mmCIF file of N, CA and C in Angstrom:
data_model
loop_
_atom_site.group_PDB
_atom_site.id
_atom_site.type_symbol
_atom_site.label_atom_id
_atom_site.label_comp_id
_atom_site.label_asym_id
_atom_site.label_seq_id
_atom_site.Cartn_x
_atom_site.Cartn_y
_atom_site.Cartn_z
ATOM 1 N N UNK K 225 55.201 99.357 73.602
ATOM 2 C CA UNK K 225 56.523 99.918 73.387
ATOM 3 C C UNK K 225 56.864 99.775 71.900
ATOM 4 N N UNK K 226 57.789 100.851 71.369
ATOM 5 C CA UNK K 226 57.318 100.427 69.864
ATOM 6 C C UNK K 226 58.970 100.197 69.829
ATOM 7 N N UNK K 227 59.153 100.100 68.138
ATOM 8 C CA UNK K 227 60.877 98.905 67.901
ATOM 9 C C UNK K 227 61.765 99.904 68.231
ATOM 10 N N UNK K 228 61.504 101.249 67.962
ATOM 11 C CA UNK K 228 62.993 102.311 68.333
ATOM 12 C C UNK K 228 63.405 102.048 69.511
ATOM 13 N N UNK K 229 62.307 102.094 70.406
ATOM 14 C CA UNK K 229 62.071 102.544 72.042
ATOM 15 C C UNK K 229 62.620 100.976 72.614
ATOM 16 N N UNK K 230 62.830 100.253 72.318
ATOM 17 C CA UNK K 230 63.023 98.540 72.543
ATOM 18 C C UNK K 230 64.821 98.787 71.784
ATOM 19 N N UNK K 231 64.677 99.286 70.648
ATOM 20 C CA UNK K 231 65.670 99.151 70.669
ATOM 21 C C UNK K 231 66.733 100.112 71.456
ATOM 22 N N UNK K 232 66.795 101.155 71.744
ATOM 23 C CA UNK K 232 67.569 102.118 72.431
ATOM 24 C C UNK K 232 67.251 101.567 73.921
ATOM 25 N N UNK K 233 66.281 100.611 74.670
ATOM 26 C CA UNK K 233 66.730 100.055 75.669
ATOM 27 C C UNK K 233 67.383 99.024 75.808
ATOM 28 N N UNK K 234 67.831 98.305 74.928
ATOM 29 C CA UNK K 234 68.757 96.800 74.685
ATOM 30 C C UNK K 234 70.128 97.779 74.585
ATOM 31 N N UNK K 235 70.079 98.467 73.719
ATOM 32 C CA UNK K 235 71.582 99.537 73.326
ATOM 33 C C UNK K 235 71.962 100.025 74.924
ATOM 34 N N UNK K 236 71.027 100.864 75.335
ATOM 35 C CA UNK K 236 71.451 100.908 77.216
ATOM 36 C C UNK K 236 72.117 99.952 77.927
ATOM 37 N N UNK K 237 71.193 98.769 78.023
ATOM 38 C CA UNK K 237 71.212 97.880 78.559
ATOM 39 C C UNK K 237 72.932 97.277 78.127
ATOM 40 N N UNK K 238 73.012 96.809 77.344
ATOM 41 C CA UNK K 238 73.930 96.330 76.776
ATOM 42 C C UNK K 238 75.701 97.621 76.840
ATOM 43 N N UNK K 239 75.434 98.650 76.601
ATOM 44 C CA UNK K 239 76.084 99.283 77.064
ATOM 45 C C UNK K 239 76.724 99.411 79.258
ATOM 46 N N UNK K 240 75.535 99.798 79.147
ATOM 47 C CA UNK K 240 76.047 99.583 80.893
ATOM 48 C C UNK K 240 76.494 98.330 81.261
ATOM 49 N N UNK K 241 76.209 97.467 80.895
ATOM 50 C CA UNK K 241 76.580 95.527 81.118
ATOM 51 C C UNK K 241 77.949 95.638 80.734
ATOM 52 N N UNK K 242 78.596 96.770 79.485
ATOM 53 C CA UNK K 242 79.666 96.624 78.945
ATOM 54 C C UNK K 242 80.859 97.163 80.248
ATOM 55 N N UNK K 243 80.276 98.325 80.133
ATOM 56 C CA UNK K 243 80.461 99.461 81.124
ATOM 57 C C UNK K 243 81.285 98.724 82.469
ATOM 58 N N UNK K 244 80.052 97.966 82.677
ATOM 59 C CA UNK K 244 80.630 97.008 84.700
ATOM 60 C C UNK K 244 81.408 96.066 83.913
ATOM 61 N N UNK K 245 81.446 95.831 83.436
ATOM 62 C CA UNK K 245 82.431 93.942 82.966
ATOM 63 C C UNK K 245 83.929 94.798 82.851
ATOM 64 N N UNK K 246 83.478 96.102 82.153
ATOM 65 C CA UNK K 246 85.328 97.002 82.285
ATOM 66 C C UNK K 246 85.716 97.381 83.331
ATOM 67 N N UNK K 247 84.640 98.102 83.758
ATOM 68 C CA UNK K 247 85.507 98.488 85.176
ATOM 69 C C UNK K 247 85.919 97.359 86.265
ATOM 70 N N UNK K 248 85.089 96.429 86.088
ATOM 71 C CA UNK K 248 85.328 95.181 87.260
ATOM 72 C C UNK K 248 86.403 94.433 86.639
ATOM 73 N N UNK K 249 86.826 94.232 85.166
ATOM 74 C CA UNK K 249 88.033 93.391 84.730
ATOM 75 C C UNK K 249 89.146 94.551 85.238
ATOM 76 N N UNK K 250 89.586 95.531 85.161
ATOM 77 C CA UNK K 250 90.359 96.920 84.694
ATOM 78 C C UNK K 250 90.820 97.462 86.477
ATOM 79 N N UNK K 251 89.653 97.076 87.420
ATOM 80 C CA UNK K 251 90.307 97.876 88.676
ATOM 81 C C UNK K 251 89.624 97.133 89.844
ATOM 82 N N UNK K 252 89.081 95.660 89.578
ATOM 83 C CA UNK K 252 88.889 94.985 90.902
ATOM 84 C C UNK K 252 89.271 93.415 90.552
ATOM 85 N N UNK K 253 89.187 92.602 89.315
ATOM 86 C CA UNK K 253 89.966 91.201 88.865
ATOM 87 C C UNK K 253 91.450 91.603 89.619
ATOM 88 N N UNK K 254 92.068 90.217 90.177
ATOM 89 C CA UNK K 254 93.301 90.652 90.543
ATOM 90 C C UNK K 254 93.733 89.562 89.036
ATOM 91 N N UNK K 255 94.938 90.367 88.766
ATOM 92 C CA UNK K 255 95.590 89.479 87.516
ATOM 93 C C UNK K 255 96.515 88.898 87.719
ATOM 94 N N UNK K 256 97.463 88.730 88.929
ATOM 95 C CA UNK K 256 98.274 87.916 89.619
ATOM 96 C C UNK K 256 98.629 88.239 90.588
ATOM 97 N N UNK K 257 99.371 87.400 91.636
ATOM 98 C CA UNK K 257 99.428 87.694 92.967
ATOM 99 C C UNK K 257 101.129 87.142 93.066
ATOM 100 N N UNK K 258 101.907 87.528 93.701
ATOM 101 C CA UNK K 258 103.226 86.859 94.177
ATOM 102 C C UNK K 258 103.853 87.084 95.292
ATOM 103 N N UNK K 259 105.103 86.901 95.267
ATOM 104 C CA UNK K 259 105.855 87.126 96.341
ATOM 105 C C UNK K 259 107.366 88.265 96.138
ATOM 106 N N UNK K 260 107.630 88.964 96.885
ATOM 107 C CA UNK K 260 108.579 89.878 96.317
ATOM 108 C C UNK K 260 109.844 90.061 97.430
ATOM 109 N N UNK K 261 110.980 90.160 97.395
ATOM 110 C CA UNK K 261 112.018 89.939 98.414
ATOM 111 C C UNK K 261 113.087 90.935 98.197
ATOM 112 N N UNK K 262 113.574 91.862 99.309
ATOM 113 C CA UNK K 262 114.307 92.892 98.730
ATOM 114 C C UNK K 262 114.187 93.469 99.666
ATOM 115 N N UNK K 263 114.834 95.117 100.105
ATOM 116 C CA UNK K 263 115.170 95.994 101.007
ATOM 117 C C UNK K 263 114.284 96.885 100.657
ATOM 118 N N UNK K 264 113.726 97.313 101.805
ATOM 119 C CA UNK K 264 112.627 98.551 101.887
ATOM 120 C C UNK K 264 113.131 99.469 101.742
ATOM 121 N N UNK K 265 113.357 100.374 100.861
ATOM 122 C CA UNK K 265 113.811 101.872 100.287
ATOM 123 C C UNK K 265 113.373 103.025 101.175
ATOM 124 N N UNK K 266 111.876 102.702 100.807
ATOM 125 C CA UNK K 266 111.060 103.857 100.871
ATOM 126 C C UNK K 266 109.849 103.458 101.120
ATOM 127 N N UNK K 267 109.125 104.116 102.366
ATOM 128 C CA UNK K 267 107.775 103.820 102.403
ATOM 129 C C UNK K 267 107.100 105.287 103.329
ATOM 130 N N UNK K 268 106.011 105.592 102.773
ATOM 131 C CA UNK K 268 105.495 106.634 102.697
ATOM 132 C C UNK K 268 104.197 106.990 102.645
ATOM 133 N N UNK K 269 103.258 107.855 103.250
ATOM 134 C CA UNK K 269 101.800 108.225 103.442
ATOM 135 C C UNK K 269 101.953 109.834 102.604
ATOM 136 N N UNK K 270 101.309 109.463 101.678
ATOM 137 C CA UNK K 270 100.960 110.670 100.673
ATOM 138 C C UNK K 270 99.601 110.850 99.876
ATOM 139 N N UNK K 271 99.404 112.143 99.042
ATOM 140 C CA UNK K 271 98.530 112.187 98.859
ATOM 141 C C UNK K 271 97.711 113.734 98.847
ATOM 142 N N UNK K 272 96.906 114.210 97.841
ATOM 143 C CA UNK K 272 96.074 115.596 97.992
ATOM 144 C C UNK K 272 94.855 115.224 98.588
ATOM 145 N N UNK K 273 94.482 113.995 98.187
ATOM 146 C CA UNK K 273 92.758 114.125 98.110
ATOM 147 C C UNK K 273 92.678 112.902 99.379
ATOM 148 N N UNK K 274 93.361 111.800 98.612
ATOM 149 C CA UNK K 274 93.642 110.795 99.200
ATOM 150 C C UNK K 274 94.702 109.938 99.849
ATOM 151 N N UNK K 275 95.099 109.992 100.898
ATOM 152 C CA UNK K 275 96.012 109.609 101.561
ATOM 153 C C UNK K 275 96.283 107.917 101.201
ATOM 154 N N UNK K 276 97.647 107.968 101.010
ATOM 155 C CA UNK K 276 97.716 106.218 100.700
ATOM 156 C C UNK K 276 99.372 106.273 100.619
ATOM 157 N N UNK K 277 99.583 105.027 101.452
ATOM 158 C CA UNK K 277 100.727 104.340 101.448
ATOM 159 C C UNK K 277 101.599 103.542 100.476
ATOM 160 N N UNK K 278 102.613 104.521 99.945
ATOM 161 C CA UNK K 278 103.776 103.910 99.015
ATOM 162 C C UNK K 278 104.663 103.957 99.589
ATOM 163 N N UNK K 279 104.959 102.592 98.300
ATOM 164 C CA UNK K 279 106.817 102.254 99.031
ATOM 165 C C UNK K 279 107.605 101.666 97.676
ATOM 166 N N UNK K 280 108.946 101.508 97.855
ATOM 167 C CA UNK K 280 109.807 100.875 97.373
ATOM 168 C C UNK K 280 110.297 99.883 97.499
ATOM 169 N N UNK K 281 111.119 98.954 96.775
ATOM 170 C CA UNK K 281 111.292 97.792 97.423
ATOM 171 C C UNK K 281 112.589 97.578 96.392
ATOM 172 N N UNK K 282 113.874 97.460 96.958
ATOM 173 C CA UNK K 282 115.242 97.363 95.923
ATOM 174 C C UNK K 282 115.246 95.833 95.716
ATOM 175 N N UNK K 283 115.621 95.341 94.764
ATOM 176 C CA UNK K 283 116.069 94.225 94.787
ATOM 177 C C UNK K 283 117.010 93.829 94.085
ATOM 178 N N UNK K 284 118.433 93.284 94.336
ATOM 179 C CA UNK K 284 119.890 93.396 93.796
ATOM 180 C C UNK K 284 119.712 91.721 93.070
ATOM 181 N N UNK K 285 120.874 91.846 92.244
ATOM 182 C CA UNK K 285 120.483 90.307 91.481
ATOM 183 C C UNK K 285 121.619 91.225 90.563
ATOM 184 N N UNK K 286 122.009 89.714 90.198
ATOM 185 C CA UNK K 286 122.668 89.595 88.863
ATOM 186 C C UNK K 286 122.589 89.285 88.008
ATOM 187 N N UNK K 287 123.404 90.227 86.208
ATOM 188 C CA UNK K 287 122.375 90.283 84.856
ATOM 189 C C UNK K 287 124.016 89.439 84.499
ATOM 190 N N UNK K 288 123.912 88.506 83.642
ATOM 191 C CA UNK K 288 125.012 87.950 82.859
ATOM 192 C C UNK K 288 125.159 88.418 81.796
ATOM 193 N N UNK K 289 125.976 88.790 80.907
ATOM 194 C CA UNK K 289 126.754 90.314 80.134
ATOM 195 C C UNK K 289 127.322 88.280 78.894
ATOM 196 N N UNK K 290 126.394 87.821 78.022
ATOM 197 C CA UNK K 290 127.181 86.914 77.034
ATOM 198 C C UNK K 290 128.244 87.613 76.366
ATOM 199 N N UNK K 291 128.432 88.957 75.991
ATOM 200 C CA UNK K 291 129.038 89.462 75.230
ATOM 201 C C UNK K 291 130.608 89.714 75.454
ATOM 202 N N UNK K 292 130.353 90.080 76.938
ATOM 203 C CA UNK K 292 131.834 90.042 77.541
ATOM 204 C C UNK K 292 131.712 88.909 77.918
ATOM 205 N N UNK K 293 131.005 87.885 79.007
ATOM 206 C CA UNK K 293 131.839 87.142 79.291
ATOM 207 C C UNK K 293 131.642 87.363 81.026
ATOM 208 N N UNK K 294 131.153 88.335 81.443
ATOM 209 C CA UNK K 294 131.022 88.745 82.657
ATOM 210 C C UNK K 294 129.965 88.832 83.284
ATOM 211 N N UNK K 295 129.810 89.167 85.006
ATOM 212 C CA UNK K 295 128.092 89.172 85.004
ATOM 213 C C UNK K 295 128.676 90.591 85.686
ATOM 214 N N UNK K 296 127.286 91.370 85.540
ATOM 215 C CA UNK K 296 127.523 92.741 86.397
ATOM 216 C C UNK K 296 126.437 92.570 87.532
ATOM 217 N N UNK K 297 126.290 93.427 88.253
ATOM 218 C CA UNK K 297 125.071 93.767 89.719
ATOM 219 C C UNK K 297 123.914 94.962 89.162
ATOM 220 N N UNK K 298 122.609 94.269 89.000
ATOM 221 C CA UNK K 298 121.830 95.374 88.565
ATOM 222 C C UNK K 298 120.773 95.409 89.715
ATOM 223 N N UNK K 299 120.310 96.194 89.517
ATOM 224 C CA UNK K 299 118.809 96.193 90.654
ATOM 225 C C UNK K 299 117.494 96.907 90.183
ATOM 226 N N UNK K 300 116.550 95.703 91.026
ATOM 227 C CA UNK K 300 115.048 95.773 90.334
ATOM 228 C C UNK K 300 114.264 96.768 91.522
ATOM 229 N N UNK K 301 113.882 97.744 90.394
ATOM 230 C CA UNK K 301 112.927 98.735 91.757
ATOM 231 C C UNK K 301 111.474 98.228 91.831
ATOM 232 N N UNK K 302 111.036 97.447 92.949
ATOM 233 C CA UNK K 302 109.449 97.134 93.104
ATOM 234 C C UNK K 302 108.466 98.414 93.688
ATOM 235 N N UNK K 303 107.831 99.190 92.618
ATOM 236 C CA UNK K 303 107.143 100.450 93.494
ATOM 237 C C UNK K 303 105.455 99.479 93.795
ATOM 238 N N UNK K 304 104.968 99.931 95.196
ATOM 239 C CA UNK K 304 103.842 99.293 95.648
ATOM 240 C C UNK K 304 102.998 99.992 96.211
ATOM 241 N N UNK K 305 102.022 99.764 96.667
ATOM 242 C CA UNK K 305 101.007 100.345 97.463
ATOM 243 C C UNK K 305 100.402 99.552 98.634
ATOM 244 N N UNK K 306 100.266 100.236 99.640
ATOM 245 C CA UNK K 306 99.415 99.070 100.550
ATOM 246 C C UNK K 306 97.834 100.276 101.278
ATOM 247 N N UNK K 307 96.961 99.242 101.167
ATOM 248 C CA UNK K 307 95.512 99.451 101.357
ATOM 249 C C UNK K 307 95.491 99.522 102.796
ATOM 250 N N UNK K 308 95.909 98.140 103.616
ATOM 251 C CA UNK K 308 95.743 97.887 104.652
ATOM 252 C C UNK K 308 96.644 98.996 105.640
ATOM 253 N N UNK K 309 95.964 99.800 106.581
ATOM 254 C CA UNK K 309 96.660 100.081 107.779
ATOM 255 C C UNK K 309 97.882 99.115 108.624
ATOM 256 N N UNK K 310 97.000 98.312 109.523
ATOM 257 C CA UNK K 310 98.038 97.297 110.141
ATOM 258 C C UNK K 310 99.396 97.225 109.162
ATOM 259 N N UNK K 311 98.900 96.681 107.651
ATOM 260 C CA UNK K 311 100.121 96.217 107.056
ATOM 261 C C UNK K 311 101.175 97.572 106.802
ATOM 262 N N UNK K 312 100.642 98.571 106.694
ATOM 263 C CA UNK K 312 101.357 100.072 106.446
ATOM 264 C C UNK K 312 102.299 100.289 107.979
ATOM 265 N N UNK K 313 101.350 100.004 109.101
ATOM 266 C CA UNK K 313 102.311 100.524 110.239
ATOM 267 C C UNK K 313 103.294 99.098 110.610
ATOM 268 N N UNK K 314 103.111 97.932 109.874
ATOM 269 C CA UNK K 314 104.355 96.907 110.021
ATOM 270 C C UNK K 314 105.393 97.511 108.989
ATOM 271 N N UNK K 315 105.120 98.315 108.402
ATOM 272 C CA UNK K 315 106.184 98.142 106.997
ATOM 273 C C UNK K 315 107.030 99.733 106.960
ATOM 274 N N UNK K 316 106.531 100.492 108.336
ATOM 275 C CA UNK K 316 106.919 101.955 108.480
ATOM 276 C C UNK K 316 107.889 101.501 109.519
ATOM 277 N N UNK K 317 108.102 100.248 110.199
ATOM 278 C CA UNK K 317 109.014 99.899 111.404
ATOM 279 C C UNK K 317 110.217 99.309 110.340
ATOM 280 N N UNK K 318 109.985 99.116 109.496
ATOM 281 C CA UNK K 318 111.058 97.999 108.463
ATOM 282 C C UNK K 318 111.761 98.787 107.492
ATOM 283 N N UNK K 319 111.919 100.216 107.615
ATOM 284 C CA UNK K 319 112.800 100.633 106.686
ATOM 285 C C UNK K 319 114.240 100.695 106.705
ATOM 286 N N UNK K 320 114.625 100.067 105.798
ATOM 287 C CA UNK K 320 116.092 99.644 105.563
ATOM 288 C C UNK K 320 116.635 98.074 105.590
ATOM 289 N N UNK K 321 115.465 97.377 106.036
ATOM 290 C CA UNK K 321 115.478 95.506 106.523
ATOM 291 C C UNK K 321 115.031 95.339 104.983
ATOM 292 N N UNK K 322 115.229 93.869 104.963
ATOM 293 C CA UNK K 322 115.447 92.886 103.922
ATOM 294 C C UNK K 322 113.641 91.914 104.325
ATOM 295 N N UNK K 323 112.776 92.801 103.481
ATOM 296 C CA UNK K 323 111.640 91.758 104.144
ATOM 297 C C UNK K 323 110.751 91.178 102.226
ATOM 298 N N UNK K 324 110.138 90.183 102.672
ATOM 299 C CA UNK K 324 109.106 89.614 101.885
ATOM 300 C C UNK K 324 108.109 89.908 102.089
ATOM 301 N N UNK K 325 107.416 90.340 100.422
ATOM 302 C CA UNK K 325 105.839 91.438 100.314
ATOM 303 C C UNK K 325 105.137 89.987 100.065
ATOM 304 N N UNK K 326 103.763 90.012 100.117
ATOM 305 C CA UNK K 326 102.957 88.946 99.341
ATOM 306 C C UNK K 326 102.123 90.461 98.720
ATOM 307 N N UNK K 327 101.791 90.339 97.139
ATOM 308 C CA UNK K 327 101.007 91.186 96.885
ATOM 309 C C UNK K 327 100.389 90.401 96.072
ATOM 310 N N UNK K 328 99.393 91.607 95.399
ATOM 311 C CA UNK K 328 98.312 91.224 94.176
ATOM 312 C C UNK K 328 98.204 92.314 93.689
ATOM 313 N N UNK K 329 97.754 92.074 91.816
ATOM 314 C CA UNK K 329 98.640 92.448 90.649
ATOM 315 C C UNK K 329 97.254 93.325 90.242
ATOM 316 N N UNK K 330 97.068 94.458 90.357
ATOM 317 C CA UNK K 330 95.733 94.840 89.342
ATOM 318 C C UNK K 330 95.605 95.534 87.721
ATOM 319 N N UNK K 331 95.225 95.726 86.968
ATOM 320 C CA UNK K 331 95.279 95.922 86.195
ATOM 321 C C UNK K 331 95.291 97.411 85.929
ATOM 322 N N UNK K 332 94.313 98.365 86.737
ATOM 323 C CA UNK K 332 94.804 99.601 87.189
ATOM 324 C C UNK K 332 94.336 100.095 88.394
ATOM 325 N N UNK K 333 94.734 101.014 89.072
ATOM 326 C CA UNK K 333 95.088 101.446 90.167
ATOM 327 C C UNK K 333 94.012 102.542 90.165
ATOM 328 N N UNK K 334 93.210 102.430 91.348
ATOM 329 C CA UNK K 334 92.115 103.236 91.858
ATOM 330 C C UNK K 334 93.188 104.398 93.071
ATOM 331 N N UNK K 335 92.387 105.582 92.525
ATOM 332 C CA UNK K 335 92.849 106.790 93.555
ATOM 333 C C UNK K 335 93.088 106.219 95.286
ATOM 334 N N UNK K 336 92.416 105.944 96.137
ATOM 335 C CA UNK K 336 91.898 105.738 97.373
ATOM 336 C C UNK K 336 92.734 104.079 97.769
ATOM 337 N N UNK K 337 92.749 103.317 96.793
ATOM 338 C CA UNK K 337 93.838 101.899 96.651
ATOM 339 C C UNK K 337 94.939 101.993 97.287
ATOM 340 N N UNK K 338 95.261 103.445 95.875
ATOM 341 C CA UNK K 338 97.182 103.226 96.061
ATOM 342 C C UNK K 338 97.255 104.194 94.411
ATOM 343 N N UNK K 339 98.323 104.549 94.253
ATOM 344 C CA UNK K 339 99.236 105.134 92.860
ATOM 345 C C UNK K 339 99.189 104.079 92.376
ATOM 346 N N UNK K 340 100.095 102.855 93.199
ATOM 347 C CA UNK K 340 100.603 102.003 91.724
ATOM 348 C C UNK K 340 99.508 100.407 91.439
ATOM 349 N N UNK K 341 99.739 99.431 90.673
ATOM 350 C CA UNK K 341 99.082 98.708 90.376
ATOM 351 C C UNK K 341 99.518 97.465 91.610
ATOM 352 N N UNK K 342 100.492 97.372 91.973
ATOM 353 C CA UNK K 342 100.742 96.519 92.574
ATOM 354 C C UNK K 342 100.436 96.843 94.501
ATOM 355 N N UNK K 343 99.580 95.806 95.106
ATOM 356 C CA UNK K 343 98.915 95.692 96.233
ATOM 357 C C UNK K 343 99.297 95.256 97.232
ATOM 358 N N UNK K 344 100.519 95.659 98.752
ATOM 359 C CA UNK K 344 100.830 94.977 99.447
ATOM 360 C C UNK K 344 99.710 94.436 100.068
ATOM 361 N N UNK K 345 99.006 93.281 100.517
ATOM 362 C CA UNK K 345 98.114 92.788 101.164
ATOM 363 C C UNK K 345 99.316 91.913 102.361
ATOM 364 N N UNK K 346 100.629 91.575 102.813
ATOM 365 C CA UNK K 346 101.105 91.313 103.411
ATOM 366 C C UNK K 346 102.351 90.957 103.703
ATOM 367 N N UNK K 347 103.037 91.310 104.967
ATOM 368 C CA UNK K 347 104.701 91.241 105.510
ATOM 369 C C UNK K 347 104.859 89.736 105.386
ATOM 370 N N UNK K 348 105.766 88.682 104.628
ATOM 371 C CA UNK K 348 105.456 87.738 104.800
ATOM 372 C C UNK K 348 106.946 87.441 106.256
ATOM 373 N N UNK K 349 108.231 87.936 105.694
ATOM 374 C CA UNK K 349 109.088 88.021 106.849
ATOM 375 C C UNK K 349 109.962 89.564 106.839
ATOM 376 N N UNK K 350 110.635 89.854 107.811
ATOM 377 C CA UNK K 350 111.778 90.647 107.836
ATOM 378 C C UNK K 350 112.492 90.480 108.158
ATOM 379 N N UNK K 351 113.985 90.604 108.164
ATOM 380 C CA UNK K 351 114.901 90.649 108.670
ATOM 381 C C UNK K 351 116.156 91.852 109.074
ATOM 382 N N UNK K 352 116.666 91.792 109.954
ATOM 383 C CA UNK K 352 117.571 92.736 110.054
ATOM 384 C C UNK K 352 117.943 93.579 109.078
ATOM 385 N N UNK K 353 118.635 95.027 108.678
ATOM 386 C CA UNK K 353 119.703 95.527 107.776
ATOM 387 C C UNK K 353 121.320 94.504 107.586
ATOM 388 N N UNK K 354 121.672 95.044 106.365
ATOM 389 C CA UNK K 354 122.825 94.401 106.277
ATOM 390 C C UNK K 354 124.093 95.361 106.860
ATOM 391 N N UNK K 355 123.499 96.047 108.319
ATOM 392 C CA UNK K 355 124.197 97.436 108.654
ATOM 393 C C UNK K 355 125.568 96.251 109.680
ATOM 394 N N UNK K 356 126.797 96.161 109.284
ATOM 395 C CA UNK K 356 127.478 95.687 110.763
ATOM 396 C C UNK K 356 126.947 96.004 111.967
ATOM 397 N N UNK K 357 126.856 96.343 112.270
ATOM 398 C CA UNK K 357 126.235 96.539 113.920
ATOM 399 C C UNK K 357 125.152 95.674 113.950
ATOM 400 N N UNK K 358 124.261 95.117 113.130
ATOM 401 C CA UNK K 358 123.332 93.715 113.831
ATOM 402 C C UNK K 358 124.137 92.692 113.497
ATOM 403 N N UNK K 359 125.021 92.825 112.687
ATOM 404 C CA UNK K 359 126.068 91.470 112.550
ATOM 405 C C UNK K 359 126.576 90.752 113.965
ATOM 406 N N UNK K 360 126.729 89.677 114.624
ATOM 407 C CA UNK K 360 127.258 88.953 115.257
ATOM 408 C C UNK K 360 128.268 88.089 115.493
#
């Protein structure tokens, strides 16, 4: 084998090695995992090519305003995706309830996954709407 031919296979080599270490850091490393708590908005099976389950997730909280002196009511939109079936048809019974996601965080989002980066992998609880009528 002579030095070009040695060298343009190390350059391959070394390229494709580059190649998997990106795609495996970029769309299969999870980069964090948590917990998320809030009212199910929206959850949904969409898709051209690939069918996949999104949802929403509201979450109300309050921002403190130093300037006035006041706090106001803002709200955090959690957009998600879930992989799992089972977990998709628990979370199509829960729209409008107050439930806890456990997800995991990817860095980007594969077609067939989900749209967004973030991974429901599980319902941790639900609870009722805040509709009067389950009130007691």
């Amino acid at each position: 084998m002579t030095t070009g031919k040695r060298i343009v296979t190390w350059a391959v080599t070394v390229l494709v090695l580059a190649l998997a270490i990106f795609i495996y850091v970029r769309f299969f490393f999870v980069f964090g995992d948590g917990v998320k708590a809030g009212e199910l908005n929206q959850f949904t099976y969409k898709g051209y090519v690939w069918k996949t389950y999104e949802g929403r997730l509201i979450q109300s909280g309050f921002k403190g305003n130093s300037k006035v002196g006041g706090a106001s009511i803002e709200s955090f939109i959690f957009d998600f995706s879930v992989a799992d079936e089972e977990v998709a048809n628990e979370l199509m019974r829960c729209s409008g309830k107050t439930v806890e996601l456990h997800y995991k965080e990817y860095l980007g989002a594969l077609p067939w996954r989900g749209v967004q980066k973030h991974i429901v992998d599980e319902v941790i609880t639900t609870s009722p709407s805040a509709d009067p009528a389950f009130i007691e």
